[in-house]
Short mmCIF file of C-alpha atoms in Angstrom, two decimals:
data_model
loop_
_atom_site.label_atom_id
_atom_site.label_comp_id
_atom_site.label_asym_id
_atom_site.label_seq_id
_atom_site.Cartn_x
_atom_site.Cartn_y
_atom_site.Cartn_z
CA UNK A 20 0.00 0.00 0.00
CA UNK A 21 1.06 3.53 -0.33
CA UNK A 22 2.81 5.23 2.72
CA UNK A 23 1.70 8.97 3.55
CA UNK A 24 2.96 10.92 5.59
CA UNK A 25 -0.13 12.23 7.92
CA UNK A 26 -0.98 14.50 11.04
CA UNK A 27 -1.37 12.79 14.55
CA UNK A 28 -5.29 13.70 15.23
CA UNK A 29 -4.89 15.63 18.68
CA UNK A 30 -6.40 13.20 21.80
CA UNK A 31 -10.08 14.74 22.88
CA UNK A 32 -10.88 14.82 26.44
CA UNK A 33 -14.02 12.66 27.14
CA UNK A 34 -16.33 12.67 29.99
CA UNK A 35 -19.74 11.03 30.66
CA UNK A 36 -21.62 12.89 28.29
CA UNK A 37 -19.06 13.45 25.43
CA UNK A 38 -20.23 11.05 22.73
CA UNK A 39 -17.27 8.90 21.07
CA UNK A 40 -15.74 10.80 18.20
CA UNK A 41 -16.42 9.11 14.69
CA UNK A 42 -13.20 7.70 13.29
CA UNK A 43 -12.36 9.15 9.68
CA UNK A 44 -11.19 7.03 6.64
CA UNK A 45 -8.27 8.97 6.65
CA UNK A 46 -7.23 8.07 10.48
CA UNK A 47 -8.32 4.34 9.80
CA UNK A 48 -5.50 4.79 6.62
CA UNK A 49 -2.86 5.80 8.93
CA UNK A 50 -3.51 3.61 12.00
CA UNK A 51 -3.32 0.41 9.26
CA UNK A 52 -0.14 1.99 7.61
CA UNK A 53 1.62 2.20 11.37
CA UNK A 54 0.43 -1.02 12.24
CA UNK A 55 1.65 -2.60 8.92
CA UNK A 56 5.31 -0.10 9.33
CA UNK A 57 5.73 -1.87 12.69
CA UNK A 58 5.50 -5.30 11.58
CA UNK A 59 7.68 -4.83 9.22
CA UNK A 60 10.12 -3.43 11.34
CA UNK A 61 9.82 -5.94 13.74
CA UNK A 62 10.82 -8.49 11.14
CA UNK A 63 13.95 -6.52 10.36
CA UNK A 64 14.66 -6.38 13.91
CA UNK A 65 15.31 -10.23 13.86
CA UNK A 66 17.98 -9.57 11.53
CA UNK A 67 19.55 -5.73 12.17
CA UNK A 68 19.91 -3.73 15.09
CA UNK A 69 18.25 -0.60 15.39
CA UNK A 70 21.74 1.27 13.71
CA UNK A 71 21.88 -0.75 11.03
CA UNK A 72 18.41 -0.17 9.85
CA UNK A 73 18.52 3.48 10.28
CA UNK A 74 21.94 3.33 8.03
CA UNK A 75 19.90 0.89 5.47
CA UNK A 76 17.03 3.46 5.28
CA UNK A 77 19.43 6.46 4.69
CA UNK A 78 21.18 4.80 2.39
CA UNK A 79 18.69 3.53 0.04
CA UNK A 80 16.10 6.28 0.20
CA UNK A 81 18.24 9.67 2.14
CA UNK A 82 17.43 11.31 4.67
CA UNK A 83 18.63 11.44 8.48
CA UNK A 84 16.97 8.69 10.27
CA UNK A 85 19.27 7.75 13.71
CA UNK A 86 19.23 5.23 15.75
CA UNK A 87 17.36 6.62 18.18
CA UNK A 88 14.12 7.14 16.09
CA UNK A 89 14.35 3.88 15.57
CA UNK A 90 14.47 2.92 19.36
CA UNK A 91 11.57 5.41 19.79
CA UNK A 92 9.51 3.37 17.67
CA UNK A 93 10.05 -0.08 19.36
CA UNK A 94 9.20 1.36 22.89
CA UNK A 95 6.54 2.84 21.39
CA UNK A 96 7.32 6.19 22.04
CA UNK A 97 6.76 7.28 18.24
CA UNK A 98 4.87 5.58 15.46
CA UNK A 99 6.88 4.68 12.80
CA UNK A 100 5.54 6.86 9.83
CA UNK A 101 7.42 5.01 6.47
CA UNK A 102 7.99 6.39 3.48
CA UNK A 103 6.57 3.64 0.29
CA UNK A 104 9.66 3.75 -0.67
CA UNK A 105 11.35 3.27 2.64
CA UNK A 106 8.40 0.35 3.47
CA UNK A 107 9.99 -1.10 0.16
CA UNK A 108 13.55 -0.69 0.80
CA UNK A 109 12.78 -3.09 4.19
CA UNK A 110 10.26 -5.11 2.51
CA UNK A 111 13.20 -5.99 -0.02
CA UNK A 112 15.77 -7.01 2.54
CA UNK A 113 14.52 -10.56 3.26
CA UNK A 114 15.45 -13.87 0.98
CA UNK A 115 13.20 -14.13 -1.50
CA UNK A 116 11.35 -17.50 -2.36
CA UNK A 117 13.35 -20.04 -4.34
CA UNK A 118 11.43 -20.84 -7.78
CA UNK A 119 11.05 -24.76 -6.63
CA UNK A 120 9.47 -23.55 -3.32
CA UNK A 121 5.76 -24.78 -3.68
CA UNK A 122 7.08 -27.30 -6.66
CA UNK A 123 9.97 -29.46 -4.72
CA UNK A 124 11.46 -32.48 -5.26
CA UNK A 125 11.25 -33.51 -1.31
CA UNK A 126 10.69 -31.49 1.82
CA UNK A 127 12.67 -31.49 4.52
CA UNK A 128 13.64 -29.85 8.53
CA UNK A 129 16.96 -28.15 9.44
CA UNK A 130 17.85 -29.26 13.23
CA UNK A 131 20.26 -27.10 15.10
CA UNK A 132 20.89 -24.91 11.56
CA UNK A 133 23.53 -22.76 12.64
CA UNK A 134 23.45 -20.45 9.55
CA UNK A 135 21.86 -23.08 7.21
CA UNK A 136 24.79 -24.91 5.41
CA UNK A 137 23.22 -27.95 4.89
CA UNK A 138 20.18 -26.68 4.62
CA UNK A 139 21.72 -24.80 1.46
CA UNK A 140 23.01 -27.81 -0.31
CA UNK A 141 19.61 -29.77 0.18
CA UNK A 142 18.12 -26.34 -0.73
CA UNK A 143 20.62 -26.56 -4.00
CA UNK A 144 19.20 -30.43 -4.76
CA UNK A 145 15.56 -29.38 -5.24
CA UNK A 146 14.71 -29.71 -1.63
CA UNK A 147 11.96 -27.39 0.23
CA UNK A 148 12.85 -26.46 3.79
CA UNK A 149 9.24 -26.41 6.36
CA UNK A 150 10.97 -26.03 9.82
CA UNK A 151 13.95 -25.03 11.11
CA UNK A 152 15.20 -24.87 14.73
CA UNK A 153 18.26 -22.93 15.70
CA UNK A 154 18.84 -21.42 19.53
CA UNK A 155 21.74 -18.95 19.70
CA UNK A 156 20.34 -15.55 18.70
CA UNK A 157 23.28 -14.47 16.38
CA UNK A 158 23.17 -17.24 14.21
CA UNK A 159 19.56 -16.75 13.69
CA UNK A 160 19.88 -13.24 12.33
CA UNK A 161 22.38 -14.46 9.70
CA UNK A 162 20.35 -17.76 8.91
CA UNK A 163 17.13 -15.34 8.42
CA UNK A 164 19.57 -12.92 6.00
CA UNK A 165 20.20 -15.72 4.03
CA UNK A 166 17.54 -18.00 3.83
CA UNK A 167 13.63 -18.00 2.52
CA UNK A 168 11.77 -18.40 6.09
CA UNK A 169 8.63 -16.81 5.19
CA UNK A 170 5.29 -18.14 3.46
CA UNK A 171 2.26 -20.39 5.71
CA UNK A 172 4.55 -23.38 4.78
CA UNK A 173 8.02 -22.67 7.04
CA UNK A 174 7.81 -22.40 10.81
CA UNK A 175 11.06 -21.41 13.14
CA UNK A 176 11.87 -22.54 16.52
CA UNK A 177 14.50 -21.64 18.97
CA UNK A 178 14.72 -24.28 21.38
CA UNK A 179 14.28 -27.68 20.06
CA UNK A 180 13.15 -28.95 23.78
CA UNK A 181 10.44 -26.58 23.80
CA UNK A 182 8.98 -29.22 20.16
CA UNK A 183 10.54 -32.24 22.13
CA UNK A 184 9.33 -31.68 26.03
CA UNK A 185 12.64 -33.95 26.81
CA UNK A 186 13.38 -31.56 29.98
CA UNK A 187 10.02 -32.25 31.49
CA UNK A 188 10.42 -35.63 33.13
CA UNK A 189 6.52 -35.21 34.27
CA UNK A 190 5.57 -35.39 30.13
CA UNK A 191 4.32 -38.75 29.60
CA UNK A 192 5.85 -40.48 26.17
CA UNK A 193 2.37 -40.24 24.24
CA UNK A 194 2.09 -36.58 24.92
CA UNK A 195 5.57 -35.41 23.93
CA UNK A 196 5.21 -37.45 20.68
CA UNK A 197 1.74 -35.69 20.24
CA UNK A 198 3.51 -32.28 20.83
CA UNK A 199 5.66 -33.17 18.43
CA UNK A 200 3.70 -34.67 15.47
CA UNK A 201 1.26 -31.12 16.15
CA UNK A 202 4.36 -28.25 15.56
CA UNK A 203 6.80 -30.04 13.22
CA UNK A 204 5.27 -29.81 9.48
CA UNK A 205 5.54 -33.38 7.83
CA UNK A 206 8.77 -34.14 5.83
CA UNK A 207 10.48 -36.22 3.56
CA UNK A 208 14.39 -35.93 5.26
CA UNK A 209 14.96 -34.73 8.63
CA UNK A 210 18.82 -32.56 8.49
CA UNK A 211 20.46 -32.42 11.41
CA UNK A 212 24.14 -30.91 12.75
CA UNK A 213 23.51 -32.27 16.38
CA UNK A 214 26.02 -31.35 19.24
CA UNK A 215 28.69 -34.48 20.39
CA UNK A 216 27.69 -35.44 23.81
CA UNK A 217 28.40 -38.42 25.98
CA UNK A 218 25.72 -40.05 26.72
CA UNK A 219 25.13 -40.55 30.69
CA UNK A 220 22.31 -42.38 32.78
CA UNK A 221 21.77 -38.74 34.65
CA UNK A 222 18.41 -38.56 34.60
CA UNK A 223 17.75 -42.11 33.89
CA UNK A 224 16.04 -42.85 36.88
CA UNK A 225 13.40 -40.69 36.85
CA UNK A 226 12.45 -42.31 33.55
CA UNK A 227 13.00 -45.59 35.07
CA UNK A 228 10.50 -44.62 38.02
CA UNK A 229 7.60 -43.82 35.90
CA UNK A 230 7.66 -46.97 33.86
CA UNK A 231 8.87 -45.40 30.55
CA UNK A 232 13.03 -46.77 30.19
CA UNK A 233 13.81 -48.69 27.05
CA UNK A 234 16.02 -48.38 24.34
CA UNK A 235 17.16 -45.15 22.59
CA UNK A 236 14.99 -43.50 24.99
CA UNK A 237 17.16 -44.31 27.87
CA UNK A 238 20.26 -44.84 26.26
CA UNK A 239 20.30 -41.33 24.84
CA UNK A 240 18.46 -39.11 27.40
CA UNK A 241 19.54 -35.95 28.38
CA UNK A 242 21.40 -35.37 25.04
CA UNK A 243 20.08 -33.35 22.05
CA UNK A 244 20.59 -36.64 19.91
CA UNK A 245 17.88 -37.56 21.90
CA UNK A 246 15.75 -35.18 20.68
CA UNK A 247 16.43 -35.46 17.26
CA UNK A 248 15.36 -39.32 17.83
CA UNK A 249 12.01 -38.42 19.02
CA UNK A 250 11.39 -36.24 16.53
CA UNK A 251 12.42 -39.29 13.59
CA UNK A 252 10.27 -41.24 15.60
CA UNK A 253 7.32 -39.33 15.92
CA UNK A 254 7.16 -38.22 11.92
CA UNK A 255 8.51 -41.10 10.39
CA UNK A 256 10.68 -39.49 7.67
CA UNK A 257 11.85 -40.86 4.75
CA UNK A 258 15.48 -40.60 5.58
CA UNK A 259 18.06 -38.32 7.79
CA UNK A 260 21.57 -36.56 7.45
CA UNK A 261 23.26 -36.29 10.74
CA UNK A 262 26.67 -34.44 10.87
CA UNK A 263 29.17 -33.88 13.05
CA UNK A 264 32.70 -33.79 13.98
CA UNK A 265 35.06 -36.58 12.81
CA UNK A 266 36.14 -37.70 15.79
CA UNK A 267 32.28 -38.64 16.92
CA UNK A 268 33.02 -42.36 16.20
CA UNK A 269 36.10 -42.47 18.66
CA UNK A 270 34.19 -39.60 21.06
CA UNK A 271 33.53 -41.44 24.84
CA UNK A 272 35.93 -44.50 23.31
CA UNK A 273 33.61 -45.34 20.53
CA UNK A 274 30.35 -45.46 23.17
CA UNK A 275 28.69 -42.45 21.53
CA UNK A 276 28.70 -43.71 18.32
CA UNK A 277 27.84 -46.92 19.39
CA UNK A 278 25.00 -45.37 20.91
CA UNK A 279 23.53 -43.37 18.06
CA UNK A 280 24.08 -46.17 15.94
CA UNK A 281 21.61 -48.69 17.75
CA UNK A 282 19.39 -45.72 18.60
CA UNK A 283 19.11 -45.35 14.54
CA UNK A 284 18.35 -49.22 14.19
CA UNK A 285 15.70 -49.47 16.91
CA UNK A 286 13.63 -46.81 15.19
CA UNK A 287 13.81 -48.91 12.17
CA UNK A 288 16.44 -47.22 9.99
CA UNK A 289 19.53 -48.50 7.69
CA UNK A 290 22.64 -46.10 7.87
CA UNK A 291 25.17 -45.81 5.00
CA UNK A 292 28.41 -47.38 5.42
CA UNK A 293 27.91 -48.32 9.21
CA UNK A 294 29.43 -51.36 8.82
CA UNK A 295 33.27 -49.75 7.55
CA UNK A 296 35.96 -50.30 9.94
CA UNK A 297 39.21 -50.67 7.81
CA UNK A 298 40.85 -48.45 5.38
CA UNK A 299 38.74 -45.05 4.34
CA UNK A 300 35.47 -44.08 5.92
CA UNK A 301 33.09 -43.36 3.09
CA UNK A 302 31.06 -41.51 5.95
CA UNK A 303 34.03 -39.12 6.91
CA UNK A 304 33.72 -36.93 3.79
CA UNK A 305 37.01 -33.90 3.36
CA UNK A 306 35.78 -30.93 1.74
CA UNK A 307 39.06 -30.48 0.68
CA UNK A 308 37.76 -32.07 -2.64
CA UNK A 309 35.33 -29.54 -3.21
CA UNK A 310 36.80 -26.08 -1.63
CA UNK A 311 40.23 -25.49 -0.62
CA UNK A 312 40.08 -26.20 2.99
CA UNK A 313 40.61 -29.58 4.71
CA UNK A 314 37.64 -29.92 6.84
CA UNK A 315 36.40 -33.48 7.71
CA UNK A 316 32.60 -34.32 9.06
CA UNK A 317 31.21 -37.52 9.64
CA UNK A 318 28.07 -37.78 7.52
CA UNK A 319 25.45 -40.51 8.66
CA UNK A 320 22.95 -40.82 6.37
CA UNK A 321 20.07 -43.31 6.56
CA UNK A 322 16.66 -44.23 4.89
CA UNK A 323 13.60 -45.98 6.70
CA UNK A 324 13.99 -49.64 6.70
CA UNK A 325 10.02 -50.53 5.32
CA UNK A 326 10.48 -48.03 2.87
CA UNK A 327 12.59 -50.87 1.26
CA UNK A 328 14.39 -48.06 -0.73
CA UNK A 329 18.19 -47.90 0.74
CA UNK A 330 19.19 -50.75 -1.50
CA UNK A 331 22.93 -51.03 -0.43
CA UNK A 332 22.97 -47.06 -0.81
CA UNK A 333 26.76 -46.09 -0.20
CA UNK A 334 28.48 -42.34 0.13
CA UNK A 335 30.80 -43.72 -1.85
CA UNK A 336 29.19 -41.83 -4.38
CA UNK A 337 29.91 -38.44 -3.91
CA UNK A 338 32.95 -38.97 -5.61
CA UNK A 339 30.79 -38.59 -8.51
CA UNK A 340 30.13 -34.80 -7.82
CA UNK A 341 33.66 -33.84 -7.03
CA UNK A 342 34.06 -30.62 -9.10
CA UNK A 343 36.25 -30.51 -12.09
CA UNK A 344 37.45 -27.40 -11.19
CA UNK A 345 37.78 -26.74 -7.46
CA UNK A 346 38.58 -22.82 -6.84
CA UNK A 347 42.31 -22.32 -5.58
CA UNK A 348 42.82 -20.64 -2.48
CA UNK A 349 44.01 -17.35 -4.05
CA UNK A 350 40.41 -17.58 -5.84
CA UNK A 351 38.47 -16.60 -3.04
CA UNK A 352 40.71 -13.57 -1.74
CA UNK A 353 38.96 -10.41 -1.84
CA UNK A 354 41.56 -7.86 -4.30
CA UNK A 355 41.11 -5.13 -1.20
CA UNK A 356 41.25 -5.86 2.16
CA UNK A 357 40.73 -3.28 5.38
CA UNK A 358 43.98 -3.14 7.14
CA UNK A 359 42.56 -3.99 10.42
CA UNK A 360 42.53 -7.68 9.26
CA UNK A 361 46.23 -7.46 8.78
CA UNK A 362 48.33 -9.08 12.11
CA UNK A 363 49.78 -6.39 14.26
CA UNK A 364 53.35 -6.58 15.18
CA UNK A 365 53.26 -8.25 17.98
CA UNK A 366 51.27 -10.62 17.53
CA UNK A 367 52.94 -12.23 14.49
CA UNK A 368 55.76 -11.98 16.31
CA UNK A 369 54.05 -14.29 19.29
CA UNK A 370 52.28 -16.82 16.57
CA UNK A 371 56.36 -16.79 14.87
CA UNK A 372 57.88 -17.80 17.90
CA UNK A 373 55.13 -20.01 19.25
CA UNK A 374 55.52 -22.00 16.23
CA UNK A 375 59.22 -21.98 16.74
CA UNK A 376 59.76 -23.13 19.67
CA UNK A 377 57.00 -26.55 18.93
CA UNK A 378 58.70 -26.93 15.78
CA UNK A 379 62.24 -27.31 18.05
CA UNK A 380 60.25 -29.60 20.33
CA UNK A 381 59.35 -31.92 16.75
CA UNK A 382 55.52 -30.38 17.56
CA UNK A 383 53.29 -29.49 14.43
CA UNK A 384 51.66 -27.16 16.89
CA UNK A 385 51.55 -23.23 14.86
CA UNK A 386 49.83 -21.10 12.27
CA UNK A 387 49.22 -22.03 8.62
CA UNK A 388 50.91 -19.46 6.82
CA UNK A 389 48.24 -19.93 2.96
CA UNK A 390 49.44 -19.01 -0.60
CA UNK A 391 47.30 -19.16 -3.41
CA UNK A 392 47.45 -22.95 -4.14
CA UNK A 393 47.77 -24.30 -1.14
CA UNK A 394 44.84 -25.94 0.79
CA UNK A 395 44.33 -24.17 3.81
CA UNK A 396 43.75 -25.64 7.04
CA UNK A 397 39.98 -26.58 8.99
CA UNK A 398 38.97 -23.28 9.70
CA UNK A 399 37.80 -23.37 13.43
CA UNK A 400 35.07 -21.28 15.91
CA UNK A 401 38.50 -19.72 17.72
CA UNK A 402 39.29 -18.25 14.58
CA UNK A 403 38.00 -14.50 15.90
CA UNK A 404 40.73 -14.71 18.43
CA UNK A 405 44.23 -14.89 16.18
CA UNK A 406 43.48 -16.60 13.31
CA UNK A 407 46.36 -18.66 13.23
CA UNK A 408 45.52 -21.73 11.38
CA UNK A 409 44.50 -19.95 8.21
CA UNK A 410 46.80 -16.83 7.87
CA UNK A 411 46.56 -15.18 4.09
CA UNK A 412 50.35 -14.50 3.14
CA UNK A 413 50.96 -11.52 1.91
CA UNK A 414 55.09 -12.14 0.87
CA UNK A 415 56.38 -13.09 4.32
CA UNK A 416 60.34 -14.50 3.34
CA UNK A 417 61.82 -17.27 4.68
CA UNK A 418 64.87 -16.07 3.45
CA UNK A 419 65.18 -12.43 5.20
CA UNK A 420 65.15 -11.91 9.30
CA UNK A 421 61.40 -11.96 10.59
CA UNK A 422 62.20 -8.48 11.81
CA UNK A 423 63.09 -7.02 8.33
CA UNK A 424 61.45 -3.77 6.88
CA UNK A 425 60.00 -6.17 3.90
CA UNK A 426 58.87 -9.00 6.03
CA UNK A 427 57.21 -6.39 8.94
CA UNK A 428 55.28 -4.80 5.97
CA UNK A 429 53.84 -7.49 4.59
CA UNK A 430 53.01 -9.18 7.67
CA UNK A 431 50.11 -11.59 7.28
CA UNK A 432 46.45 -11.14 7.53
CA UNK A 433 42.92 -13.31 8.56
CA UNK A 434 40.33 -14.25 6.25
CA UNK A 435 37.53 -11.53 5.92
CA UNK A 436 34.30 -12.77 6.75
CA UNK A 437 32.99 -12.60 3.05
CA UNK A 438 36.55 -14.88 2.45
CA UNK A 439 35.27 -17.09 4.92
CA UNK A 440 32.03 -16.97 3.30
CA UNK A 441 33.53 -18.27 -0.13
CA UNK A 442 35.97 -20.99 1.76
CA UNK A 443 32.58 -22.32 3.29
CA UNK A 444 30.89 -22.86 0.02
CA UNK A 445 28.16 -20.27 0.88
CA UNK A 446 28.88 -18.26 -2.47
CA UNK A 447 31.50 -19.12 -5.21
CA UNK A 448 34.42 -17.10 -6.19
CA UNK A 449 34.53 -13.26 -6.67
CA UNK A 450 30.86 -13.41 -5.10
CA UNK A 451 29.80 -11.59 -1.99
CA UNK A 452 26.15 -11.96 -1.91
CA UNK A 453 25.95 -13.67 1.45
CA UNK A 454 24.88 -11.55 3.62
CA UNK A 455 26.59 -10.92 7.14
CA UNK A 456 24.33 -8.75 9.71
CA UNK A 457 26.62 -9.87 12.63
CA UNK A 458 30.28 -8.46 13.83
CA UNK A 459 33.32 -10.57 12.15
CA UNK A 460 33.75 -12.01 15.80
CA UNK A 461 30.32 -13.73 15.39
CA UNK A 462 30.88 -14.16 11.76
CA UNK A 463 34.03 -16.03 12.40
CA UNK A 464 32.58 -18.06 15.21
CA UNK A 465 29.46 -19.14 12.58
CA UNK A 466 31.67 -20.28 9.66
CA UNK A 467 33.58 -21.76 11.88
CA UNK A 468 30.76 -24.01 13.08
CA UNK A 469 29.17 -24.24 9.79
CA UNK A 470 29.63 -27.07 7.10
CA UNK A 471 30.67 -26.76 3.62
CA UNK A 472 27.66 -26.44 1.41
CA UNK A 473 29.16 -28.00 -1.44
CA UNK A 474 29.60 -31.58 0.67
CA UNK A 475 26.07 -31.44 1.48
CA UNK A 476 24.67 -30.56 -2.34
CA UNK A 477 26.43 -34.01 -3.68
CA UNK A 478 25.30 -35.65 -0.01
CA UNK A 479 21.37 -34.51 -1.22
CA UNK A 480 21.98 -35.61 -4.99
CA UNK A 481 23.37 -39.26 -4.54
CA UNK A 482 20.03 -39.45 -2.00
CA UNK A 483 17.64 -37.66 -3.90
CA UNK A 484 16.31 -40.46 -5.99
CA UNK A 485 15.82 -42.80 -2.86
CA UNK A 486 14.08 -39.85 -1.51
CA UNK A 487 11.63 -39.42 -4.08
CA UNK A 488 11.10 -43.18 -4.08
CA UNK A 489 10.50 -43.17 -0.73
CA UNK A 490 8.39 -40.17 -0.93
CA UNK A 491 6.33 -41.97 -3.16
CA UNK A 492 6.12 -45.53 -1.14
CA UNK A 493 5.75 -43.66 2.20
#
């Protein structure tokens, strides 16, 4: 609708015998256009602090809105009186729909998102995202830059207990699945980058007391694997990606694993490769073979067993989408960098000698000083603090002192954000069209965390026809 700008109608003072003053069309037009500027706002608001949209609104239309006015108009000290083209300028800011949205392939729910890597590469397969669930605050603003979340058919959660009910020990079984089949949509895959947690009997008894203790559901309690395993249990989905860190099959000496694994059987589920013990772990998946950065996950993915679709289904295959023609390292470097992402003095000079003195010891412990073709190293959620496993050279010699002129000027420097952005698989080369409403310490901290989106595109395509078939069997 179109925005005016309009006059405040002064308050009258009533009394008994005053009779109610008749509402005009043209005070009904503004009290909809506030009510409709606030909502709006309020969307922003999960994405951009109150700065950042005034900066957003005087960039793209002028004018000399602060900070302030905008705090004015959440505490509802001022209505918000938008411009139509301001009220476009926001309106403009979200994701929009993907084309297949409506149309997909499959559908499927992103568990403990993060900022939606995996949810990008099922995304990227033909898949249709109808939940997601994602706690810490910062990621969600960056998840909602990025991603479609709008529309009857998504829903977003915080909390993943608060779908589950596993931290009320009073919820009987039947109602917690209840609760859960009522809030999460139906779904074809459930996705699913679940914390590594031992699993512990704390809590156990409780369970035990009230008659409810068998299987997954006491094996796993108290861990968020827990609740993703009521969730497969109460919607029945055609098949699951879990990810996590490598080292989740030796994690508690090889308990935890062991422990997701039978919880994945009981519920009636076949899981790709389980079985490998020797030589390499078709379920440990580098990204190194699609971006240059080592960065192994385990990948367990699994199909229901009645579905009779999983057909000695191996992850063998994503070989098959290895890219032809992986970017180099010096391919995602921004050509301009600010200086403050450049190392200071002395603390090059700390990360030098650190290194130096583990490299005496026959320690590999130090920074990874990257050129161009060189695969860089897993970039990590500590990466805000020095950045010393992935430091960009900038002509750093070997051959001259550390302390000469030449070598102190082109000390080395981080990643950027958008760098890390491109090193992630988020965006390809030379693109920077992932957006980043958070400050590089919480940007570094979420790529950190985050997959590469590339891994998870060929992970969706070798499943997607067993999907569909499932889909259509289920």
């Amino acid at each position: 609708m179109t925005h005016n700008h309009l006059i405040v109608p002064c308050k009258v003072k009533m009394n008994s015998a005053t009779p109610s003053p008749k509402i005009s069309g043209t005070e009904k037009l503004f009290n909809k256009a506030a009510i409709e500027d606030m909502a709006l706002i309020t969307r922003v608001l999960e994405i951009y602090d109150q700065k950042q949209i005034a900066e957003l609104l005087n960039k793209k239309c002028g004018g000399n809105r602060s900070r302030e006015t905008v705090n004015r108009w959440i505490k509802g000290k001022m209505q918000p009186k938008l411009s139509h083209i301001e009220f476009q300028a926001l309106s403009h800011i979200f994701p929009k729909k993907p084309k297949h949205y409506g149309n997909a392939d499959f559908t499927f729910i992103d568990l403990f998102a993060g900022i939606g890597g995996i949810r990008k590469g099922f995304d990227e397969a033909g898949g249709e995202c109808v939940f997601t669930s994602e706690w810490d605050r910062f990621s969600v603003k960056t998840y909602k830059a990025n991603h479609y979340c709008g529309g009857e058919n998504h829903s977003f959660n915080s909390d993943i207990r608060d779908i589950t009910l596993s931290h009320l020990a009073e919820i009987s079984d039947e109602e917690a699945y209840g609760h859960i089949d009522q809030l999460i949509p139906d779904h074809d895959v459930l996705l699913a980058g679940f914390p590594c947690q031992p699993f512990s009997l704390a809590g156990v008894s409780k369970k035990n007391s009230l008659g409810r203790m068998h299987g997954f559901e006491c094996d796993a309690q108290g861990t968020l694997f827990f609740d993703v395993c009521r969730i497969i249990k109460a919607k029945r989905p055609v098949g699951f990606v879990l990810e996590n860190v490598k080292n989740l099959k030796s994690h508690d000496k090889g308990k935890t694993f062991q422990v997701i694994c039978n919880a994945l059987d009981e519920l009636g589920y076949d899981v790709a490769d389980v079985a490998v013990t020797r030589g390499p772990d078709p379920k440990v998946i580098d990204a190194a073979h699609f971006v240059p950065q080592h960065r192994e996950r385990i990948v367990l993915a699994g199909f229901r067993r009645d579905l009779d679709v999983f057909n000695e289904f191996t992850l063998k295959d994503v070989r098959k989408h290895f890219p032809s023609d992986k970017a180099t390292f010096g391919d995602i470097l921004e050509l301009e960098v600010d200086a403050k992402y450049i190392l200071t003095p002395k603390l090059w000079e700390y990360l030098y000698n650190y290194a130096k003195k583990h490299r005496e010891k026959g320690n590999g412990f130090g920074f990874g000083l990257t050129r161009p073709h060189n695969i860089a190293r897993t970039l990590s959620a500590r990466y805000h603090k020095d950045g010393s496993e992935i430091l960009v050279d900038r002509g750093f010699s070997e051959t001259l002192s550390f302390h000469d002129e030449k070598n102190m000027a082109n000390r080395p420097r981080r990643l950027t954000p958008t760098e890390c952005s491109r090193l992630m698989g988020f965006v390809g080369p030379n693109q920077s069209s992932f957006v980043i409403p958070v400050s590089d310490t919480q940007a570094y901290r979420q790529f950190g965390n985050s997959v590469v989106v590339p891994v998870f595109k060929a992970v969706a395509s070798v499943m997607k026809s067993r999907i569909i078939e499932g889909k259509n069997r289920n």
